[in-house]
Each structure stands twice: as structure tokens, then as C-alpha cells.
Amino acid sequence: MQPSTPIVVAERRPEKPSLGLPRFHTTAADHVDRERADPRARERVRLRGTFTPAQPVMDPRMFAGRRDILETLIRAVEDQRSHVVIYGDRGAGKTSLLRMLSLAAMEAKYIVVYFSCGATSDFTETFRTVAAEIPLLYHSAVSPTSSNVGTSLLDLLDQGKLTPRLFGDAAAKLVGTRVLVVLDEFDRAELPEFRRDVAELIKTLSDVSARLQLVIGGVATDLIDLMEHIPSIRRSVAALKVPAMADVEIAGLVDNGAKMSGVKFDPGAIELIVTAARGSPYLTSLLCHFGGMLALDAGRVRVEIEDVTRALDDVIEDFRRRLPQQLVRQLDTATQSMIAAAAVSEAGKPGRSRAALTANIAARVLEKLEKDGVLAGVKPAAYTLMMDSVTPYLQLNTAREDIMRTPPAEEKRASSASA
């Protein structure tokens, strides 16, 4: 009996859309759906391509501030010939910085290999991938007239386990180019062997003055928190912490997005975004995206303060749905009590800004929950995913409570004028 062959039925495209049901505004190729008669469809396409909270900044036109940090990174790679480690809080813009550094390096004819680490990242797999991206043409042992010029450095490595010494020795013979290996999300790598081997590779590459440098990025409070075996590689590494963006840089990010998308932001809306984002480019992009879409839904190409207020509520609710409800209740209770305590302690102190009033509340809430054992017993991978939502949820929730307690600048000016 012949085995049955599965019958594949191609889904027939509907001739007309179902009346009354929600529909996409644009096609998969980002073309405007002309049948939809949405006058703001083109702005939607530009807005979603401009403010991309789920993705790092890829377009240099959206890169705001951080020029000094980017310059420092370039100088560390180009002048000092150092390996570089950048670290900081989640959502601080590390990946966007690494992407801009990669673009600058490629413009300077570097070979750039970008690798995003995961929980199971393995040294052999990672650096075999790196070796496959380096043409064998740049290996000193290969003649330019050789028939193997088109192959990669991977062909010189054995098929077995790859060690830092083996890869370092191969990289030491690179000539005529420079290679930049970017290891992003390094904090997500859970295997101690992987972290140890990367540290050992840094030492090996430095000892042989290889024309290959590593740039490592990850979430951490300091260098030691991110990298192991620091004493052996300290002299070979330039470390740089990525701080929160200044208010003027956040405003610049909003302004860049407004120019690219054609969606404008009222001054009051920008002020609220700056206040709520607390220096986070990720949260800035998120609030601008949500607020911009709400304005376009209302038929406007100008985002008002009410749009950002609604966007703040929507974003907080989105983070709330990602977390266990018991944890949400504990977070809310702890946040409320600490906001009240901060308000009492700051009462009567003139010149305190909103940001100063609640500067460290989110960190203190997390510290309290960890001390109480609320976050204990969670697997590392699950903990990391949870913290991706806990930290911005706390930050935005704190900002919203702060904003509700503090009158907007317009109201304060009106009160001062009437007095």
C-alpha cells in the first residue's frame, strides 16, 4: 500500500474583505491599503518604522545623544586596540550603541561579526560562526593566488572542540584587515565555561597582538558582575558603563522621531515622555509609539499630552499582563508605600524635581522584594525574562503615581501667576 501523500490546500485570498471586522492598515510590503481610506496610513508606516521599542536603533538618524560614549568606544577600539566591555541597566540603549559602533567599524572596512548571546551559548559554536565570516584571504599562511582564497578561516580549524588557544592562534595570523566581534546580551549566557573561555580568549588575543578584538555588552551593575576572571584580563579590557540618558537627550530622541515620521509632539507631551521615561531610550520609544498611534487613530498628526497619558496607562497595563498577578499586587503595594514615604521625607524641600522625588524607588522596591524572598526560587532564565517586565513596570508605575501627585508645569505656572 502506498503511503498517503498529504494534500496541501492553498488558502484562497478573499476577493473582498469581511465587512465590519478589524483589518490591517498596510500590506506586508508596507504598502498602504487603498481600500481602507485611512488618511493617516502613510504616517502609520513611518511612525512604526521610526519608534521601534522592540528593536535597537538601526538608523543613524534616530541616534540621539550618546555621541561622547560612541566616540569613546571608537577610540578604545581604534587607538588603544583594546577589547571593550559595555554594561548598564536594561533598556539603557547598549544594543543601539553596539549597532552604531558596528556601522562605524564597517564604514572603516572592519570585518564585523555581530552575535547575540543566549542562555546556552557555547564557545565552540559561537566562534566557529565567527571564523566562518572571516575570509581566508586575510590569513598570512595563505597565498593570494591560492585556489582556497574564497574560503573562510573556519577551514583551518579542526572539527573537534574549539578552545580559546586554537582560535587565538588562528586569529594571530590575520593580516591586511581588522576584525570586530560583538558579543551582545552577554549577561544571558548561563554556562560558566563560556564566560571563562571568552575571558581566556581575550587574554590570548592580547598576548599575541591579534588583529581581532572583542566588544562585549550586557546588563550589569559593574564590570565584575558581567565578566569572570577579571584579574587576568583587566589590562586588556576597556570598560564603559552606559548611564541613563539626560533629559535633553530624551527630548532629542523624540525630536528625531518626529522629523522622520512626520508626527509632531506638543511640548507638554514631550515633557511628560521625558518625565515618565526617566532616561530610558527603550521606554521613550515605547511611549512615543503608543502615543503616536493614539493620535493617528484620532485623525491627528500631532501628539498631545492626553495621548501620552493614555499611552502611559496602556504600556503599564501591557507590562502588568506579562507578570504573575500575585507579584503585581506585591509590587503595587510596595511601590505605593515607598512613594508615600518619599513624599513625606521630601516635603518642604524646595527645588526638588519629580525625578529627584522618586529617583530610586523602583530599585528600592526590587531590593525589598528580594530581601523578603518574593523573587527567590525562580530559574535564571525565567528570572531574566520576568525582570525585563518588572523593572519598566515599576519605573512607569512610579512615574505615573508621581505625575498624578504633582501638577503639570502649565498648572504650576498658572497657580504662580494667579498668586
Short mmCIF file of C-alpha atoms in Angstrom, two decimals:
data_model
loop_
_atom_site.label_atom_id
_atom_site.label_comp_id
_atom_site.label_asym_id
_atom_site.label_seq_id
_atom_site.Cartn_x
_atom_site.Cartn_y
_atom_site.Cartn_z
CA MET A 1 0.00 0.00 0.00
CA GLN A 2 1.40 3.36 -1.00
CA PRO A 3 1.89 5.85 1.84
CA SER A 4 -0.63 8.61 1.75
CA THR A 5 0.57 11.92 0.43
CA PRO A 6 -0.54 14.95 2.38
CA ILE A 7 -2.80 17.24 0.43
CA VAL A 8 -1.83 20.87 0.67
CA VAL A 9 -4.65 23.29 0.02
CA ALA A 10 -3.56 26.83 -0.71
CA GLU A 11 -5.66 29.31 1.19
CA ARG A 12 -7.63 31.32 -1.35
CA ARG A 13 -7.29 35.03 -0.99
CA PRO A 14 -10.64 36.64 -0.27
CA GLU A 15 -11.88 38.78 -3.11
CA LYS A 16 -13.34 41.30 -0.67
CA PRO A 17 -12.53 41.86 2.98
CA SER A 18 -15.08 40.78 5.54
CA LEU A 19 -17.25 43.76 6.33
CA GLY A 20 -17.20 45.05 9.88
CA LEU A 21 -14.05 43.20 11.01
CA PRO A 22 -10.76 44.89 12.00
CA ARG A 23 -8.22 44.96 9.20
CA PHE A 24 -4.54 45.71 8.73
CA HIS A 25 -3.78 49.28 7.69
CA THR A 26 -0.93 48.29 5.36
CA THR A 27 0.23 45.25 3.42
CA ALA A 28 3.15 43.01 4.35
CA ALA A 29 5.28 45.08 1.95
CA ASP A 30 4.36 48.26 3.87
CA HIS A 31 2.09 49.46 1.08
CA VAL A 32 -0.93 51.49 2.07
CA ASP A 33 -4.25 49.65 1.79
CA ARG A 34 -6.05 51.94 -0.64
CA GLU A 35 -9.41 50.30 0.03
CA ARG A 36 -9.25 51.24 3.69
CA ALA A 37 -9.46 55.01 3.14
CA ASP A 38 -7.26 55.76 6.16
CA PRO A 39 -5.88 59.29 5.65
CA ARG A 40 -3.12 58.65 8.18
CA ALA A 41 -1.91 55.30 6.80
CA ARG A 42 1.36 56.71 5.47
CA GLU A 43 2.15 58.31 8.81
CA ARG A 44 1.48 54.96 10.48
CA VAL A 45 4.06 53.28 8.27
CA ARG A 46 6.66 55.94 9.02
CA LEU A 47 5.86 56.02 12.75
CA ARG A 48 6.21 52.25 13.23
CA GLY A 49 9.48 52.32 11.32
CA THR A 50 10.79 55.21 13.41
CA PHE A 51 9.90 54.36 17.01
CA THR A 52 10.78 50.64 17.30
CA PRO A 53 10.73 49.73 21.02
CA ALA A 54 11.10 46.02 20.26
CA GLN A 55 14.27 46.63 18.22
CA PRO A 56 17.51 48.57 18.68
CA VAL A 57 18.19 51.76 16.74
CA MET A 58 19.43 50.77 13.29
CA ASP A 59 19.11 54.12 11.52
CA PRO A 60 21.78 56.69 12.49
CA ARG A 61 19.16 59.44 12.08
CA MET A 62 17.38 58.10 15.18
CA PHE A 63 20.51 58.02 17.30
CA ALA A 64 20.20 60.83 19.85
CA GLY A 65 22.85 61.95 22.35
CA ARG A 66 25.49 59.44 23.41
CA ARG A 67 27.98 60.91 20.92
CA ASP A 68 30.67 61.12 23.61
CA ILE A 69 30.12 57.48 24.56
CA LEU A 70 30.25 56.35 20.94
CA GLU A 71 33.41 58.39 20.42
CA THR A 72 34.98 56.75 23.49
CA LEU A 73 34.10 53.30 22.15
CA ILE A 74 35.66 54.05 18.77
CA ARG A 75 38.83 55.41 20.35
CA ALA A 76 39.13 52.36 22.61
CA VAL A 77 38.92 50.06 19.58
CA GLU A 78 40.94 52.12 17.11
CA ASP A 79 43.59 53.89 19.21
CA GLN A 80 44.00 51.71 22.28
CA ARG A 81 43.46 48.41 20.40
CA SER A 82 41.56 47.27 23.48
CA HIS A 83 38.84 44.75 23.89
CA VAL A 84 35.77 46.57 25.17
CA VAL A 85 33.04 45.75 27.67
CA ILE A 86 29.98 47.99 27.96
CA TYR A 87 27.42 47.42 30.69
CA GLY A 88 24.45 49.10 32.31
CA ASP A 89 20.79 48.75 33.17
CA ARG A 90 18.29 47.03 30.92
CA GLY A 91 16.83 49.39 28.33
CA ALA A 92 19.70 51.88 28.62
CA GLY A 93 20.49 51.63 24.90
CA LYS A 94 23.53 49.32 24.93
CA THR A 95 22.47 47.39 21.85
CA SER A 96 21.79 50.58 19.90
CA LEU A 97 25.29 51.79 20.82
CA LEU A 98 26.78 48.50 19.67
CA ARG A 99 24.87 48.74 16.39
CA MET A 100 26.16 52.27 15.77
CA LEU A 101 29.69 51.13 16.63
CA SER A 102 29.31 48.26 14.17
CA LEU A 103 28.17 50.64 11.42
CA ALA A 104 31.15 52.92 12.07
CA ALA A 105 33.53 49.94 12.02
CA MET A 106 32.09 48.60 8.75
CA GLU A 107 32.42 52.07 7.24
CA ALA A 108 36.12 51.86 8.19
CA LYS A 109 36.34 48.48 6.34
CA TYR A 110 36.48 46.33 9.50
CA ILE A 111 35.07 42.83 9.29
CA VAL A 112 32.26 42.94 11.87
CA VAL A 113 30.65 39.79 13.26
CA TYR A 114 27.65 40.50 15.47
CA PHE A 115 26.47 37.74 17.79
CA SER A 116 23.60 37.89 20.28
CA CYS A 117 24.22 35.51 23.17
CA GLY A 118 21.62 33.19 24.66
CA ALA A 119 21.24 31.01 27.72
CA THR A 120 23.00 28.05 26.06
CA SER A 121 25.72 29.95 24.19
CA ASP A 122 28.71 27.70 23.63
CA PHE A 123 32.27 28.79 22.84
CA THR A 124 32.84 26.29 20.04
CA GLU A 125 29.58 27.08 18.24
CA THR A 126 29.94 30.84 18.67
CA PHE A 127 33.49 31.17 17.42
CA ARG A 128 33.07 28.68 14.60
CA THR A 129 30.36 31.06 13.41
CA VAL A 130 32.82 33.94 13.76
CA ALA A 131 35.53 32.05 11.87
CA ALA A 132 33.11 31.34 9.02
CA GLU A 133 32.71 35.09 8.47
CA ILE A 134 36.45 35.80 8.09
CA PRO A 135 37.77 35.22 4.54
CA LEU A 136 40.87 33.04 4.38
CA LEU A 137 42.36 35.68 2.11
CA TYR A 138 43.43 37.56 5.27
CA HIS A 139 45.37 34.65 6.79
CA SER A 140 49.14 35.09 6.44
CA ALA A 141 49.70 31.41 5.68
CA VAL A 142 47.50 31.54 2.56
CA SER A 143 48.88 32.78 -0.74
CA PRO A 144 46.72 35.34 -2.60
CA THR A 145 46.97 33.13 -5.69
CA SER A 146 45.76 30.07 -3.83
CA SER A 147 42.61 28.38 -5.05
CA ASN A 148 41.30 28.45 -1.46
CA VAL A 149 41.18 32.24 -1.22
CA GLY A 150 37.38 32.27 -1.30
CA THR A 151 37.03 30.05 1.78
CA SER A 152 36.99 31.13 5.39
CA LEU A 153 39.12 30.87 8.50
CA LEU A 154 36.85 28.05 9.61
CA ASP A 155 38.55 25.73 7.11
CA LEU A 156 41.81 25.94 9.09
CA LEU A 157 40.19 24.81 12.35
CA ASP A 158 39.75 21.20 13.39
CA GLN A 159 36.27 19.73 13.55
CA GLY A 160 36.52 18.95 17.25
CA LYS A 161 36.10 21.21 20.25
CA LEU A 162 37.37 24.73 19.71
CA THR A 163 39.46 26.18 22.51
CA PRO A 164 40.47 29.82 23.15
CA ARG A 165 44.08 28.89 22.32
CA LEU A 166 43.19 27.30 18.97
CA PHE A 167 41.02 30.21 17.87
CA GLY A 168 43.52 32.76 19.22
CA ASP A 169 46.39 31.17 17.31
CA ALA A 170 44.37 31.29 14.08
CA ALA A 171 43.39 34.93 14.71
CA ALA A 172 47.02 35.84 15.41
CA LYS A 173 47.86 35.20 11.74
CA LEU A 174 45.29 37.64 10.36
CA VAL A 175 46.82 40.37 8.18
CA GLY A 176 45.54 43.16 5.97
CA THR A 177 42.32 43.77 7.89
CA ARG A 178 40.89 44.09 11.37
CA VAL A 179 38.01 42.09 12.84
CA LEU A 180 35.49 43.24 15.42
CA VAL A 181 33.48 40.52 17.17
CA VAL A 182 30.48 41.93 19.02
CA LEU A 183 29.00 39.70 21.72
CA ASP A 184 25.74 41.34 22.77
CA GLU A 185 23.43 40.16 25.60
CA PHE A 186 26.44 38.54 27.27
CA ASP A 187 24.62 38.51 30.62
CA ARG A 188 22.16 35.94 29.22
CA ALA A 189 24.89 33.32 28.78
CA GLU A 190 24.46 30.89 31.66
CA LEU A 191 27.32 28.45 31.03
CA PRO A 192 30.32 29.27 33.26
CA GLU A 193 32.58 27.56 30.73
CA PHE A 194 31.50 30.01 28.02
CA ARG A 195 32.25 33.07 30.16
CA ARG A 196 35.58 31.58 31.27
CA ASP A 197 36.61 30.74 27.70
CA VAL A 198 35.72 34.23 26.45
CA ALA A 199 37.89 35.75 29.20
CA GLU A 200 40.70 33.36 28.28
CA LEU A 201 40.34 34.30 24.61
CA ILE A 202 40.69 38.00 25.46
CA LYS A 203 43.96 37.25 27.25
CA THR A 204 45.21 35.09 24.35
CA LEU A 205 44.34 37.66 21.69
CA SER A 206 46.06 40.39 23.69
CA ASP A 207 49.20 38.31 24.25
CA VAL A 208 49.62 37.67 20.51
CA SER A 209 48.53 41.18 19.41
CA ALA A 210 45.88 39.70 17.13
CA ARG A 211 44.04 41.95 14.70
CA LEU A 212 40.77 40.74 16.18
CA GLN A 213 39.04 42.48 19.07
CA LEU A 214 36.01 41.61 21.15
CA VAL A 215 33.29 44.08 22.13
CA ILE A 216 31.02 42.68 24.83
CA GLY A 217 27.75 44.17 26.04
CA GLY A 218 25.36 43.12 28.77
CA VAL A 219 23.19 44.06 31.73
CA ALA A 220 25.28 44.52 34.86
CA THR A 221 25.94 46.93 37.70
CA ASP A 222 29.71 46.78 37.21
CA LEU A 223 32.39 45.04 35.16
CA ILE A 224 32.96 42.23 37.65
CA ASP A 225 29.24 41.46 37.61
CA LEU A 226 29.44 40.80 33.86
CA MET A 227 32.87 39.28 33.32
CA GLU A 228 34.59 36.49 35.23
CA HIS A 229 38.34 36.07 35.71
CA ILE A 230 38.78 39.86 35.70
CA PRO A 231 42.31 39.97 37.24
CA SER A 232 43.84 38.12 34.28
CA ILE A 233 42.34 40.40 31.61
CA ARG A 234 41.97 43.76 33.38
CA ARG A 235 44.82 45.40 31.42
CA SER A 236 43.37 44.14 28.13
CA VAL A 237 39.86 45.50 28.60
CA ALA A 238 38.37 48.97 28.38
CA ALA A 239 35.18 49.08 30.44
CA LEU A 240 32.41 51.60 29.91
CA LYS A 241 29.13 51.98 31.79
CA VAL A 242 26.15 53.19 29.76
CA PRO A 243 24.19 55.58 32.01
CA ALA A 244 20.60 56.72 31.69
CA MET A 245 20.14 59.39 29.04
CA ALA A 246 19.91 63.01 30.09
CA ASP A 247 16.54 64.76 29.72
CA VAL A 248 17.82 66.81 26.80
CA GLU A 249 18.93 63.59 25.04
CA ILE A 250 15.48 62.02 25.55
CA ALA A 251 13.88 65.15 24.10
CA GLY A 252 16.32 64.92 21.19
CA LEU A 253 15.28 61.32 20.56
CA VAL A 254 11.62 62.39 20.40
CA ASP A 255 12.53 65.26 18.07
CA ASN A 256 14.47 62.93 15.74
CA GLY A 257 11.49 60.60 15.56
CA ALA A 258 9.13 63.47 14.86
CA LYS A 259 11.26 64.60 11.91
CA MET A 260 11.46 61.09 10.44
CA SER A 261 7.81 60.11 10.94
CA GLY A 262 6.07 63.43 10.30
CA VAL A 263 4.19 63.03 13.59
CA LYS A 264 4.74 66.06 15.81
CA PHE A 265 4.73 66.18 19.61
CA ASP A 266 3.36 69.06 21.68
CA PRO A 267 5.81 70.49 24.25
CA GLY A 268 3.62 69.19 27.10
CA ALA A 269 3.63 65.70 25.54
CA ILE A 270 7.43 65.75 25.28
CA GLU A 271 7.72 66.88 28.90
CA LEU A 272 5.51 64.00 30.04
CA ILE A 273 7.52 61.47 27.99
CA VAL A 274 10.78 62.76 29.45
CA THR A 275 9.34 62.58 32.98
CA ALA A 276 7.96 59.05 32.56
CA ALA A 277 10.90 57.55 30.65
CA ARG A 278 13.42 58.51 33.38
CA GLY A 279 16.32 58.44 30.92
CA SER A 280 15.39 55.14 29.24
CA PRO A 281 15.52 55.24 25.41
CA TYR A 282 13.51 52.00 25.34
CA LEU A 283 10.62 53.48 27.34
CA THR A 284 10.84 56.69 25.32
CA SER A 285 10.39 54.76 22.08
CA LEU A 286 7.55 52.74 23.61
CA LEU A 287 5.61 55.81 24.80
CA CYS A 288 6.20 57.68 21.53
CA HIS A 289 4.98 54.69 19.52
CA PHE A 290 1.82 54.20 21.59
CA GLY A 291 1.10 57.92 21.89
CA GLY A 292 1.68 58.50 18.19
CA MET A 293 -0.68 55.70 17.19
CA LEU A 294 -3.38 57.05 19.52
CA ALA A 295 -3.05 60.47 17.90
CA LEU A 296 -3.30 58.96 14.40
CA ASP A 297 -6.36 56.95 15.49
CA ALA A 298 -7.94 60.28 16.41
CA GLY A 299 -7.11 61.67 12.96
CA ARG A 300 -4.28 63.91 14.17
CA VAL A 301 -0.61 64.09 13.24
CA ARG A 302 0.16 65.92 16.46
CA VAL A 303 0.58 64.08 19.75
CA GLU A 304 -1.00 65.85 22.70
CA ILE A 305 -0.44 65.35 26.40
CA GLU A 306 -3.67 63.33 26.65
CA ASP A 307 -2.32 60.86 24.09
CA VAL A 308 0.84 60.29 26.15
CA THR A 309 -1.24 59.93 29.34
CA ARG A 310 -3.33 57.21 27.69
CA ALA A 311 -0.19 55.63 26.23
CA LEU A 312 1.35 55.51 29.71
CA ASP A 313 -1.71 53.67 31.04
CA ASP A 314 -1.71 51.25 28.08
CA VAL A 315 2.01 50.47 28.42
CA ILE A 316 1.73 49.88 32.17
CA GLU A 317 -1.21 47.55 31.61
CA ASP A 318 0.77 45.68 28.95
CA PHE A 319 3.64 45.07 31.40
CA ARG A 320 1.12 44.10 34.09
CA ARG A 321 -0.27 41.31 31.89
CA ARG A 322 3.21 39.83 31.47
CA LEU A 323 3.74 39.32 35.21
CA PRO A 324 2.25 36.86 37.71
CA GLN A 325 -0.71 38.60 39.33
CA GLN A 326 0.47 37.83 42.86
CA LEU A 327 3.75 39.53 42.09
CA VAL A 328 1.91 42.52 40.59
CA ARG A 329 -0.06 43.01 43.80
CA GLN A 330 3.13 42.90 45.87
CA LEU A 331 4.86 45.32 43.52
CA ASP A 332 1.95 47.76 43.68
CA THR A 333 1.73 47.61 47.47
CA ALA A 334 5.46 48.15 47.94
CA THR A 335 5.52 50.95 45.37
CA GLN A 336 2.64 52.84 46.97
CA SER A 337 4.19 52.70 50.43
CA MET A 338 7.59 53.86 49.21
CA ILE A 339 6.14 56.70 47.15
CA ALA A 340 4.22 57.89 50.21
CA ALA A 341 7.34 57.64 52.37
CA ALA A 342 9.38 59.54 49.77
CA ALA A 343 6.74 62.29 49.56
CA VAL A 344 6.82 62.74 53.34
CA SER A 345 10.61 62.82 53.52
CA GLU A 346 10.85 65.34 50.67
CA ALA A 347 8.03 67.58 51.89
CA GLY A 348 9.12 71.15 52.41
CA LYS A 349 12.37 70.73 50.48
CA PRO A 350 12.34 73.34 47.69
CA GLY A 351 13.86 72.81 44.28
CA ARG A 352 13.28 69.07 44.16
CA SER A 353 12.26 67.81 40.70
CA ARG A 354 9.84 65.00 40.01
CA ALA A 355 12.75 62.76 39.05
CA ALA A 356 14.57 63.54 42.31
CA LEU A 357 11.44 62.82 44.35
CA THR A 358 11.20 59.21 43.15
CA ALA A 359 14.70 58.63 41.76
CA ASN A 360 15.44 55.23 43.36
CA ILE A 361 12.01 53.92 44.28
CA ALA A 362 11.99 51.15 41.64
CA ALA A 363 15.39 49.88 42.81
CA ARG A 364 14.29 50.02 46.45
CA VAL A 365 11.10 48.08 45.70
CA LEU A 366 13.11 45.32 44.00
CA GLU A 367 15.58 45.28 46.87
CA LYS A 368 12.73 44.87 49.36
CA LEU A 369 11.07 42.05 47.39
CA GLU A 370 14.37 40.19 47.06
CA LYS A 371 15.04 40.64 50.78
CA ASP A 372 11.55 39.28 51.56
CA GLY A 373 12.24 36.25 49.37
CA VAL A 374 9.47 37.06 46.88
CA LEU A 375 11.79 36.54 43.89
CA ALA A 376 13.61 33.51 45.32
CA GLY A 377 13.48 30.13 43.63
CA VAL A 378 12.93 31.46 40.12
CA LYS A 379 15.08 29.82 37.46
CA PRO A 380 17.76 32.14 35.99
CA ALA A 381 16.23 32.25 32.50
CA ALA A 382 12.72 32.83 33.87
CA TYR A 383 14.06 35.44 36.29
CA THR A 384 15.71 37.35 33.45
CA LEU A 385 12.52 37.33 31.37
CA MET A 386 10.49 38.44 34.38
CA MET A 387 12.88 41.27 35.19
CA ASP A 388 12.52 42.51 31.61
CA SER A 389 8.97 43.44 32.61
CA VAL A 390 9.34 44.13 36.35
CA THR A 391 11.83 46.98 36.04
CA PRO A 392 9.97 49.03 33.39
CA TYR A 393 6.65 48.29 35.11
CA LEU A 394 7.97 49.69 38.39
CA GLN A 395 9.57 52.66 36.68
CA LEU A 396 6.46 53.64 34.70
CA ASN A 397 4.07 52.94 37.56
CA THR A 398 6.19 55.09 39.85
CA ALA A 399 6.30 57.85 37.26
CA ARG A 400 2.52 57.76 36.81
CA GLU A 401 1.92 57.99 40.57
CA ASP A 402 4.44 60.81 40.77
CA ILE A 403 2.79 62.70 37.90
CA MET A 404 -0.65 62.29 39.48
CA ARG A 405 0.65 63.74 42.75
CA THR A 406 2.48 66.63 41.07
CA PRO A 407 0.59 69.17 38.93
CA PRO A 408 1.85 69.65 35.37
CA ALA A 409 4.14 72.57 34.64
CA GLU A 410 1.30 74.53 32.99
CA GLU A 411 -0.86 74.28 36.12
CA LYS A 412 2.05 75.29 38.36
CA ARG A 413 2.76 78.34 36.22
CA ALA A 414 -0.92 79.30 36.24
CA SER A 415 -1.06 78.95 40.03
CA SER A 416 2.06 81.10 40.44
CA ALA A 417 0.64 83.76 38.12
CA SER A 418 -2.70 83.94 39.99
CA ALA A 419 -0.88 84.15 43.33
#
